[in-house]
Structure formats: C-alpha cells, structure tokens
Short mmCIF file of C-alpha atoms and ligand atoms in Angstrom, two decimals:
data_model
loop_
_atom_site.label_atom_id
_atom_site.label_comp_id
_atom_site.label_asym_id
_atom_site.label_seq_id
_atom_site.Cartn_x
_atom_site.Cartn_y
_atom_site.Cartn_z
CA MET T 1 9.26 166.43 171.98
CA GLY T 2 10.41 170.03 171.64
CA ILE T 3 13.90 171.52 171.71
CA LEU T 4 14.59 174.90 173.25
CA LEU T 5 17.76 176.62 172.11
CA LYS T 6 18.11 179.11 174.94
CA ASN T 7 20.46 181.92 175.91
CA ILE T 8 21.51 182.55 172.33
CA SER T 9 23.99 185.45 172.51
CA THR T 10 23.32 186.70 169.00
CA LEU T 11 20.48 185.47 166.81
CA LEU T 12 20.32 186.49 163.14
CA THR T 13 16.77 185.67 162.09
CA LEU T 14 17.00 187.30 158.61
CA GLN T 15 13.32 188.14 159.06
CA GLY T 16 13.84 191.62 157.58
CA ALA T 17 15.63 190.22 154.53
CA SER T 18 12.83 187.72 154.10
CA ALA T 19 10.17 190.47 154.29
CA LYS T 20 12.05 192.38 151.55
CA GLY T 21 12.11 189.30 149.31
CA GLY T 22 15.91 189.21 149.55
CA ARG T 23 16.40 192.55 147.77
CA HIS T 24 18.54 195.45 149.05
CA VAL T 25 19.63 193.50 152.13
CA GLN T 26 21.20 195.78 154.76
CA GLU T 27 22.61 195.02 158.19
CA GLU T 28 19.28 195.82 159.89
CA ASP T 29 17.62 193.14 157.72
CA LEU T 30 19.67 190.46 159.45
CA SER T 31 17.19 191.23 162.27
CA ILE T 32 19.64 190.60 165.08
CA GLN T 33 18.34 189.74 168.55
CA THR T 34 20.42 189.23 171.69
CA ASN T 35 19.74 186.85 174.58
CA ALA T 36 17.15 185.11 172.46
CA SER T 37 15.62 181.66 172.36
CA VAL T 38 14.34 179.51 169.54
CA LEU T 39 11.80 176.80 170.20
CA ILE T 40 11.66 173.85 167.84
CA GLU T 41 8.68 171.50 167.71
CA LYS T 42 9.16 168.44 165.54
CA ASP T 43 10.73 169.84 162.36
CA ARG T 44 9.40 173.43 162.68
CA ILE T 45 10.26 176.67 164.41
CA ALA T 46 7.50 177.17 166.99
CA TRP T 47 8.64 180.33 168.76
CA VAL T 48 11.46 182.93 168.45
CA GLY T 49 12.18 185.89 170.70
CA PRO T 50 13.91 187.30 173.78
CA HIS T 51 14.30 184.51 176.30
CA LYS T 52 12.47 186.35 179.05
CA LYS T 53 9.39 186.57 176.87
CA LEU T 54 9.14 182.82 176.29
CA PRO T 55 5.49 182.00 177.06
CA LYS T 56 5.04 180.09 180.30
CA GLU T 57 3.09 177.27 178.67
CA TRP T 58 6.18 176.45 176.63
CA SER T 59 8.69 176.59 179.46
CA ARG T 60 6.49 174.31 181.60
CA LYS T 61 6.08 171.80 178.83
CA LYS T 62 7.19 168.28 179.60
CA ASN T 63 9.54 166.64 177.19
CA LEU T 64 11.24 169.92 176.37
CA LYS T 65 14.94 169.43 175.83
CA GLU T 66 16.78 172.63 176.71
CA ILE T 67 20.13 173.39 175.12
CA ASP T 68 22.13 176.24 176.61
CA MET T 69 23.57 178.21 173.68
CA LYS T 70 25.51 180.69 175.79
CA GLY T 71 28.23 182.31 173.72
CA LEU T 72 26.96 181.03 170.39
CA THR T 73 25.72 182.86 167.33
CA VAL T 74 22.68 181.34 165.62
CA LEU T 75 21.51 181.93 162.05
CA PRO T 76 19.51 180.11 159.35
CA GLY T 77 21.24 177.14 157.73
CA PHE T 78 22.87 178.04 154.42
CA VAL T 79 21.08 177.23 151.17
CA GLU T 80 23.44 175.99 148.44
CA CYS T 81 21.27 176.58 145.37
CA HIS T 82 23.48 175.52 142.42
CA THR T 83 25.57 172.34 142.45
CA HIS T 84 26.46 169.48 140.15
CA LEU T 85 26.95 167.22 143.19
CA ILE T 86 26.57 163.88 141.40
CA PHE T 87 29.33 162.89 138.95
CA ALA T 88 32.07 160.29 138.60
CA GLY T 89 35.79 160.93 138.21
CA ASP T 90 37.58 164.25 138.17
CA ARG T 91 39.00 166.63 135.54
CA ALA T 92 42.27 167.53 137.20
CA ALA T 93 44.24 166.91 133.98
CA GLU T 94 42.02 169.36 132.10
CA PHE T 95 42.55 171.92 134.83
CA GLU T 96 46.26 171.70 134.11
CA MET T 97 45.58 172.12 130.36
CA ARG T 98 43.44 175.18 130.99
CA ASN T 99 46.21 176.62 133.11
CA GLN T 100 48.59 176.10 130.21
CA GLY T 101 46.32 178.19 127.96
CA VAL T 102 43.82 175.80 126.31
CA SER T 103 40.31 177.28 126.64
CA TYR T 104 37.27 175.57 128.20
CA GLN T 105 35.46 175.67 124.84
CA GLU T 106 38.50 174.26 123.03
CA ILE T 107 38.70 171.33 125.47
CA ALA T 108 34.96 170.72 125.02
CA ALA T 109 35.29 170.81 121.22
CA ARG T 110 38.00 168.11 121.47
CA GLY T 111 35.54 165.83 123.28
CA GLY T 112 36.78 166.65 126.78
CA GLY T 113 34.98 168.78 129.35
CA ILE T 114 31.43 167.75 130.16
CA LEU T 115 31.68 164.79 127.74
CA SER T 116 34.66 163.34 129.58
CA THR T 117 32.69 163.39 132.86
CA MET T 118 29.77 161.89 130.89
CA LYS T 119 31.80 158.78 129.99
CA LYS T 120 32.78 158.13 133.61
CA THR T 121 29.29 158.88 134.94
CA ARG T 122 27.57 156.59 132.42
CA SER T 123 29.67 153.67 133.58
CA ALA T 124 29.24 154.32 137.32
CA LYS T 125 26.72 152.36 139.39
CA VAL T 126 23.89 154.19 141.13
CA SER T 127 25.28 152.99 144.49
CA GLU T 128 28.71 154.50 143.70
CA LEU T 129 27.19 157.83 142.69
CA ALA T 130 24.99 157.81 145.79
CA LYS T 131 27.89 157.02 148.13
CA GLU T 132 30.14 159.72 146.72
CA GLY T 133 27.19 162.13 146.62
CA GLN T 134 26.48 161.52 150.33
CA ASP T 135 30.14 162.14 151.22
CA ARG T 136 29.99 165.44 149.36
CA ALA T 137 26.65 166.33 150.95
CA ASN T 138 28.20 165.66 154.37
CA HIS T 139 30.97 168.08 153.50
CA PHE T 140 28.35 170.74 152.73
CA ILE T 141 26.53 169.98 156.00
CA SER T 142 29.78 170.42 157.94
CA GLN T 143 29.87 173.98 156.59
CA GLY T 144 26.34 174.77 157.79
CA VAL T 145 24.40 173.89 154.61
CA THR T 146 20.90 172.58 155.28
CA THR T 147 19.51 172.70 151.72
CA VAL T 148 21.35 171.67 148.57
CA GLU T 149 20.31 171.75 144.94
CA ILE T 150 21.59 168.85 142.82
CA LYS T 151 21.62 168.74 139.01
CA SER T 152 21.79 165.81 136.65
CA GLY T 153 23.50 166.47 133.31
CA TYR T 154 26.58 164.25 133.19
CA ALA T 155 24.94 161.23 131.54
CA LEU T 156 22.98 162.74 128.65
CA ASN T 157 20.93 159.62 127.89
CA LEU T 158 17.65 158.37 129.35
CA LYS T 159 18.92 155.48 131.46
CA ASP T 160 21.87 157.18 133.07
CA GLU T 161 20.28 160.60 133.60
CA LEU T 162 17.60 158.74 135.58
CA LYS T 163 20.38 156.93 137.44
CA MET T 164 21.97 160.27 138.41
CA LEU T 165 18.63 161.56 139.70
CA GLU T 166 17.99 158.32 141.58
CA ALA T 167 21.38 158.71 143.28
CA ALA T 168 20.59 162.37 144.08
CA ASN T 169 17.28 161.37 145.63
CA THR T 170 19.03 159.07 148.14
CA ILE T 171 21.00 161.92 149.77
CA LYS T 172 20.14 162.33 153.46
CA ASN T 173 20.50 164.68 156.42
CA LEU T 174 19.72 167.84 154.51
CA ARG T 175 16.96 169.04 152.21
CA THR T 176 17.65 168.25 148.55
CA ILE T 177 16.13 169.85 145.46
CA CYS T 178 16.81 167.93 142.24
CA THR T 179 17.10 169.51 138.82
CA PHE T 180 17.09 167.82 135.42
CA LEU T 181 19.98 169.21 133.34
CA GLY T 182 19.90 166.81 130.40
CA ALA T 183 20.50 169.91 128.24
CA HIS T 184 24.05 170.36 129.51
CA ALA T 185 25.99 169.28 126.37
CA LEU T 186 25.23 167.51 123.08
CA PRO T 187 25.90 163.76 123.53
CA PRO T 188 27.66 161.84 120.71
CA GLU T 189 24.42 159.97 119.81
CA PHE T 190 22.82 163.16 118.44
CA LYS T 191 23.78 165.40 115.50
CA THR T 192 21.87 168.57 116.30
CA TYR T 193 20.80 170.41 119.43
CA GLU T 194 17.23 170.56 118.14
CA GLU T 195 17.03 166.79 117.71
CA TYR T 196 18.46 166.22 121.20
CA LEU T 197 16.15 168.78 122.85
CA ASN T 198 13.14 167.14 121.16
CA PHE T 199 14.30 163.79 122.53
CA LEU T 200 14.64 165.25 126.03
CA GLY T 201 11.24 166.96 125.87
CA ASP T 202 9.36 164.00 124.39
CA LYS T 203 11.10 160.96 125.85
CA VAL T 204 12.95 161.93 129.00
CA LEU T 205 10.97 164.68 130.76
CA PRO T 206 7.76 162.60 130.90
CA VAL T 207 9.66 159.80 132.71
CA VAL T 208 11.38 162.22 135.10
CA LYS T 209 7.95 163.67 135.86
CA LYS T 210 6.22 160.33 136.30
CA LYS T 211 8.93 159.01 138.61
CA LYS T 212 9.00 162.36 140.48
CA LEU T 213 12.80 162.46 140.23
CA ALA T 214 13.16 166.22 139.71
CA ARG T 215 10.91 169.24 139.91
CA ARG T 216 13.10 171.63 137.93
CA VAL T 217 14.58 171.82 134.43
CA ASP T 218 17.79 173.69 133.60
CA VAL T 219 19.50 174.41 130.23
CA PHE T 220 23.03 175.58 129.44
CA ILE T 221 22.32 178.32 126.89
CA GLU T 222 25.70 179.27 125.45
CA LYS T 223 27.68 179.64 122.22
CA GLY T 224 28.91 176.14 121.36
CA PHE T 225 26.25 174.67 123.65
CA PHE T 226 22.44 175.05 123.54
CA PRO T 227 21.04 177.78 121.25
CA LYS T 228 18.52 180.28 122.57
CA THR T 229 15.51 179.66 120.30
CA GLU T 230 15.45 175.87 120.57
CA SER T 231 16.14 176.06 124.31
CA GLU T 232 13.22 178.40 124.79
CA ALA T 233 10.83 175.99 123.07
CA TYR T 234 12.14 173.15 125.25
CA LEU T 235 11.74 175.19 128.44
CA ARG T 236 8.18 176.13 127.50
CA LYS T 237 7.43 172.45 127.04
CA ALA T 238 8.92 171.73 130.47
CA GLN T 239 6.77 174.46 132.04
CA GLU T 240 3.65 173.04 130.40
CA MET T 241 4.49 169.71 132.04
CA GLY T 242 4.64 171.44 135.43
CA PHE T 243 8.40 171.77 135.90
CA GLU T 244 9.97 174.90 137.37
CA ILE T 245 12.68 176.25 135.08
CA LEU T 246 16.06 177.93 135.40
CA ILE T 247 18.94 178.69 133.06
CA HIS T 248 22.75 178.60 132.98
CA ALA T 249 22.67 182.05 131.41
CA ASP T 250 25.17 184.40 129.77
CA GLN T 251 28.21 182.78 131.37
CA MET T 252 30.80 182.93 128.59
CA SER T 253 29.02 185.12 126.06
CA LEU T 254 25.82 187.18 125.94
CA SER T 255 23.74 184.35 124.46
CA GLY T 256 20.23 185.40 125.49
CA GLY T 257 19.82 183.16 128.54
CA SER T 258 18.81 185.93 130.93
CA ASP T 259 16.38 187.33 128.35
CA VAL T 260 14.65 183.93 128.16
CA ALA T 261 14.72 183.64 131.97
CA VAL T 262 12.85 186.94 132.37
CA ARG T 263 10.33 186.29 129.59
CA LEU T 264 9.48 182.77 130.77
CA GLY T 265 9.49 183.59 134.49
CA ALA T 266 12.36 181.26 135.38
CA LEU T 267 13.19 180.85 139.07
CA SER T 268 16.77 181.87 138.42
CA GLY T 269 19.34 182.93 135.88
CA ASP T 270 22.71 181.50 136.88
CA HIS T 271 26.23 182.89 136.22
CA LEU T 272 25.15 186.12 134.39
CA LEU T 273 28.72 187.25 133.80
CA GLN T 274 28.19 188.86 130.43
CA VAL T 275 24.96 190.75 131.02
CA SER T 276 24.77 194.46 130.16
CA ASP T 277 22.74 197.26 131.79
CA LYS T 278 19.67 196.32 129.76
CA GLU T 279 19.56 192.74 131.07
CA ILE T 280 20.34 193.90 134.62
CA GLN T 281 17.36 196.28 134.58
CA ALA T 282 15.08 193.54 133.25
CA LEU T 283 16.30 191.03 135.85
CA ALA T 284 15.86 193.59 138.64
CA LYS T 285 12.24 194.23 137.68
CA SER T 286 11.47 190.51 137.49
CA GLU T 287 11.10 187.72 140.06
CA VAL T 288 14.13 185.91 138.59
CA THR T 289 16.86 185.41 141.22
CA CYS T 290 20.38 186.20 139.98
CA VAL T 291 22.48 183.23 141.09
CA LEU T 292 26.13 184.30 141.10
CA LEU T 293 28.91 181.69 141.10
CA PRO T 294 32.25 183.41 141.67
CA ALA T 295 34.25 180.22 142.39
CA ALA T 296 33.60 179.20 138.75
CA ASP T 297 34.79 182.65 137.67
CA LEU T 298 37.96 182.23 139.71
CA TYR T 299 38.69 178.82 138.14
CA THR T 300 37.90 179.98 134.61
CA LYS T 301 39.98 183.14 135.13
CA THR T 302 37.33 185.50 133.91
CA ASN T 303 35.69 188.66 135.22
CA TYR T 304 33.17 188.54 138.09
CA PRO T 305 29.45 189.29 137.78
CA ARG T 306 28.24 192.84 138.36
CA ALA T 307 26.71 192.15 141.76
CA ARG T 308 26.77 195.81 142.86
CA ASP T 309 24.88 196.99 139.79
CA MET T 310 22.39 194.15 140.15
CA ILE T 311 21.76 194.83 143.84
CA GLU T 312 21.48 198.58 143.34
CA ALA T 313 19.04 198.07 140.46
CA GLY T 314 16.89 196.06 142.90
CA ALA T 315 17.67 192.53 141.75
CA ARG T 316 17.58 189.61 144.17
CA VAL T 317 20.97 187.96 144.34
CA ALA T 318 21.97 184.49 145.54
CA LEU T 319 25.43 182.92 145.81
CA ALA T 320 26.45 179.30 145.30
CA THR T 321 29.52 177.16 144.70
CA ASP T 322 28.50 175.66 141.31
CA PHE T 323 30.44 172.64 142.60
CA ASN T 324 31.36 170.53 139.53
CA PRO T 325 34.46 168.69 138.29
CA GLY T 326 35.18 171.18 135.47
CA THR T 327 34.71 174.85 136.13
CA SER T 328 34.33 174.83 139.92
CA PRO T 329 35.89 171.83 141.65
CA THR T 330 35.25 173.24 145.12
CA GLN T 331 32.54 172.94 147.76
CA ASP T 332 33.91 175.84 149.78
CA LEU T 333 31.17 178.32 150.74
CA ASN T 334 33.73 180.42 152.55
CA LEU T 335 35.66 180.94 149.30
CA VAL T 336 32.45 181.94 147.50
CA GLY T 337 31.55 184.50 150.15
CA LEU T 338 35.10 185.84 150.24
CA LEU T 339 35.16 186.33 146.47
CA ALA T 340 31.79 188.06 146.66
CA ARG T 341 33.22 190.47 149.22
CA LEU T 342 36.66 190.96 147.71
CA GLU T 343 35.91 190.88 143.98
CA MET T 344 32.23 191.74 143.72
CA LYS T 345 32.16 194.35 146.49
CA MET T 346 29.20 192.77 148.23
CA THR T 347 28.76 193.73 151.87
CA LEU T 348 28.73 191.00 154.53
CA PRO T 349 24.96 191.37 155.17
CA GLU T 350 24.41 191.05 151.41
CA VAL T 351 26.49 187.86 151.32
CA ILE T 352 24.62 186.36 154.29
CA GLY T 353 21.29 187.37 152.71
CA ALA T 354 22.33 185.87 149.37
CA TYR T 355 23.28 182.53 150.97
CA THR T 356 19.99 182.29 152.91
CA VAL T 357 16.93 184.25 151.74
CA GLY T 358 18.20 184.88 148.19
CA ALA T 359 19.09 181.24 147.63
CA ALA T 360 15.79 180.10 149.17
CA HIS T 361 13.98 182.16 146.51
CA ALA T 362 16.12 180.62 143.76
CA LEU T 363 14.71 177.25 144.84
CA ASN T 364 11.16 178.54 145.40
CA LEU T 365 11.56 177.56 149.05
CA GLN T 366 11.19 181.05 150.53
CA GLN T 367 8.16 179.97 152.62
CA GLU T 368 10.11 177.07 154.04
CA VAL T 369 13.78 178.01 154.60
CA GLY T 370 16.22 180.95 154.57
CA SER T 371 15.13 182.70 157.77
CA ILE T 372 14.34 181.80 161.38
CA GLU T 373 10.62 182.52 161.61
CA VAL T 374 7.69 180.72 163.20
CA GLY T 375 6.34 178.02 160.90
CA LYS T 376 9.50 177.62 158.86
CA SER T 377 11.62 174.49 158.81
CA ALA T 378 14.00 174.26 161.80
CA ASP T 379 17.15 174.47 159.63
CA ILE T 380 19.61 176.19 161.91
CA LEU T 381 23.33 176.90 162.09
CA CYS T 382 25.04 177.63 165.43
CA ILE T 383 28.61 178.95 165.37
CA GLU T 384 31.00 179.71 168.17
CA LYS T 385 32.23 182.99 166.67
CA ASP T 386 30.76 186.43 165.99
CA TRP T 387 28.79 186.71 162.73
CA ARG T 388 31.23 189.37 161.50
CA THR T 389 33.90 186.66 161.19
CA LEU T 390 31.86 184.81 158.55
CA PHE T 391 33.34 184.83 155.01
CA TYR T 392 36.46 186.52 156.32
CA SER T 393 39.37 184.19 156.80
CA VAL T 394 40.73 181.71 154.23
CA GLY T 395 40.61 178.19 155.65
CA ASP T 396 38.60 179.28 158.66
CA ALA T 397 36.02 176.81 159.95
CA PRO T 398 34.40 177.94 163.21
CA LYS T 399 33.19 175.19 165.53
CA LYS T 400 29.52 174.69 164.91
CA ALA T 401 26.33 172.66 165.26
CA VAL T 402 23.84 172.19 162.44
CA PHE T 403 20.14 171.32 162.76
CA SER T 404 18.19 170.10 159.75
CA ARG T 405 14.41 169.87 160.17
CA GLY T 406 14.87 170.08 163.93
CA LYS T 407 17.40 167.23 164.10
CA LYS T 408 21.05 167.75 164.95
CA VAL T 409 22.98 166.52 161.91
CA PHE T 410 26.45 167.87 162.68
CA SER T 411 28.41 169.15 165.65
CA SER T 412 32.04 170.08 166.20
CA LEU T 413 31.32 172.03 169.38
O1 NIG C 501 28.01 175.60 135.76
N1 NIG C 501 28.29 175.99 132.63
C1 NIG C 501 27.95 174.84 132.52
N2 NIG C 501 28.03 173.90 133.43
C2 NIG C 501 28.95 173.89 134.50
C3 NIG C 501 30.24 173.35 134.10
C4 NIG C 501 30.15 171.90 133.98
C5 NIG C 501 31.45 171.25 133.66
O2 NIG C 501 32.37 171.84 133.09
O3 NIG C 501 31.51 170.05 133.99
C6 NIG C 501 29.00 175.24 135.15
O4 NIG C 501 30.00 175.98 135.10
FE1 FE C 502 26.57 175.02 136.89
#
C-alpha cells in the first residue's frame, strides 16, 4: 500500500544541499516546492513533485492512502548524529559543582565524571537501559528526529559495554546507528591508556564485530583522556577490522584529534572547539564532517566552534545535541539550532542543512536519509508552521507528524 502526502503547502526537499554534499548550504539548496506531493511506497520515497504533475498511474492506484497536508510544511526528518543515549543515573550534583567553579577535568581526576556514570551503568540491567533508552528515543522522535546515533562508553569493560550496545540495538521507531566508544575514559582496572586500548582492540572489538552490535568506533582524544599516538594505532586496527571511525576531537585542548581524523579518513571529527586555521583548512579539503555540539559548549561554559570559518572554507558541518549526563544533559534540538544561529552565526538554511544532509554524511547515510528524493527512506517531518519559525523560539514545539520508513511514528496534529 502506498501513501500520498498531497497538497503540501511548502516542501523542503534539501535536494540542492544533498547535491552539494552538504557544503555551502544556501536558501536555494533547501529546494523549496509549493503545492507539492510526496508519494511513499513501503518504506521509500517513490515520487516527489508538484501535485498536478503526479503521474496518472499513481493517482489511479488502488490501495493508495491519501493524506491532505494542506497548510503544512514538510521536510526531511532530522538526523541526530552524536548522542550518548544509553546510560544510568544522572550527574546533577556534579553540574552544581561545576557551577561553583570545579572544572570538568578536576571532577574526572577525582573519580567523578564519566567514571561515576560508569558505576551506575555497570550495575544496570539491559532491560532498564533499554527502557530508559526508548523513552529518550521517543523524546527525540517527538521533535522530528528519524535517525539517532547511539554510543556505548559508560561501562568500559567487555560485559557491560556489550550490554549497552545490546540495549541500544533494541531501540525502535527510528533508525539507529550504534557506535562503540569503549575508549571514553580509563577504567580503574587498567593502569595505562595503551594497555586499555590494546585490550579494546584485541578482546572487545572482535566480539562487537562478530555480534554485529556496532559499525563505528569512536575515541575521546584529549589531554587527561586518550593520547593521540596510541589512539591512532587503535583506530587503524578498528578500520582494518571493517569499522567506520570517528573522533571526539579537540574539544578542551588542541590534542590532535582532527589531524588524526583527516589522515585516517574518519567519518567525522566531533566538537572541534580548539582547532586553528590550519586544521580548519585540512578539514574543509577532506571528507570528514565537522560535527558541532554547541549545547555541550553552553553547559561547559566555553567558547563555541568556528562554524563560520569552517563553512566558508568549504567544510561540511553537522549539528547534534551530544546528549549525555555530564557535559550536555539535554535532548533539545531547538536549543542546539538556536545556539548555532545566535552564537555561531549560522544561517537558518545552514542549520537545517546541518541537521539533515550534513548529519546524514556524518553517519555515512547520505544515500539513505537527509533529503526527500526518490529512492531514499521515507523519513519525513510535517510541521504546522512556516519553516522560518524553526530554531527560533525557546520552548517552541510546533504541532507535527513524523514518518519513519514510511510509517507514522508520532503525531500531535
Ligand atoms: O561528548 N567528551 C567526551 N564525552 C562526552 C562527555 C561525556 C560525559 O561527561 O559523560 C562529550 O562531551
Ligand atoms: Fe560526545
């Protein structure tokens, strides 16, 4: 059975942004059509265009469910390409400490931070992690998200990292991409980063691969966390095993993460707060997507990444929440887009491009999601307001409907 979304007042296909690989996105690249229709067959987009041009064979088709979208704006579902969705507990007390002047690194050095979430996550059951993960995923869906990336990295041992990924793999009603982030912090069982990375590469990655629990490997390269040289060797090993790679890069100090990302052909470098002109030029010339996470910058009270310089140099930019209990305890896409506009001087078309086509590239899903084009997955967001009101008003949640793989998964219309 097909679904025809007809009489769409304003359709943003993002086809232009997709054709440009998500670089230099301008308003015209939103590829806006008026009085358009989108035909969905099974989980795919089968036809897009002005309603009056809908081929007769389609309109005569039996079993075609027509939905009148009069007054609605339709765009691709958002792609949330960097989250730590699965974890137990919270770190609200640490947030208070940070507000009183204790630094993130200082808290980590005292055994708090990632290690405090590790303790709670190790003792949680897979069913508990899965249940809470689904609730959080539902919250993303209600904001128009149809693809979410989910990292492990709060268990830091074989058994419980697998448990995190098992929980992540149960999440339903949107597309999920799982990432192994065992190299998030040094667990108490290991003395050196090198020893721990060897353990991950030799004992954990082969199991993750065999059980098909994640297709990507991420490392937190940072002063006081994973050093550049050892991380690079580990990432090469991961690539040899067939994993895609990405890096938490140059967040708190210029630690070489983006340099490794470019040299190894990572899918993305994430955070990139401390990069200088040299790294920006190298990123812009590469296929690495710059994943910018301004909600984490707000919570850690730091500067914001140089989005303007990156975009003007020709880099592909994506935005994400970095939802996690420490540095970014928020799932609010609206906040992320607002910060990108207010603090990073991104234009609205750039923000929309970053949250669709840019983020699709960060997940190597650019053939599948991020724009409304024939053959792509029918991941679609319908909102009752004009697209210019997106990422504009604090606390604003327009009424909407969300389709994931051609199935309605949310509606407040
Ligand atoms: O993306 N930077 C490293 N990892 C997370 C923080 C994780 C945490 O503090 O729990 C981040 O900001
Ligand atoms: Fe992160």
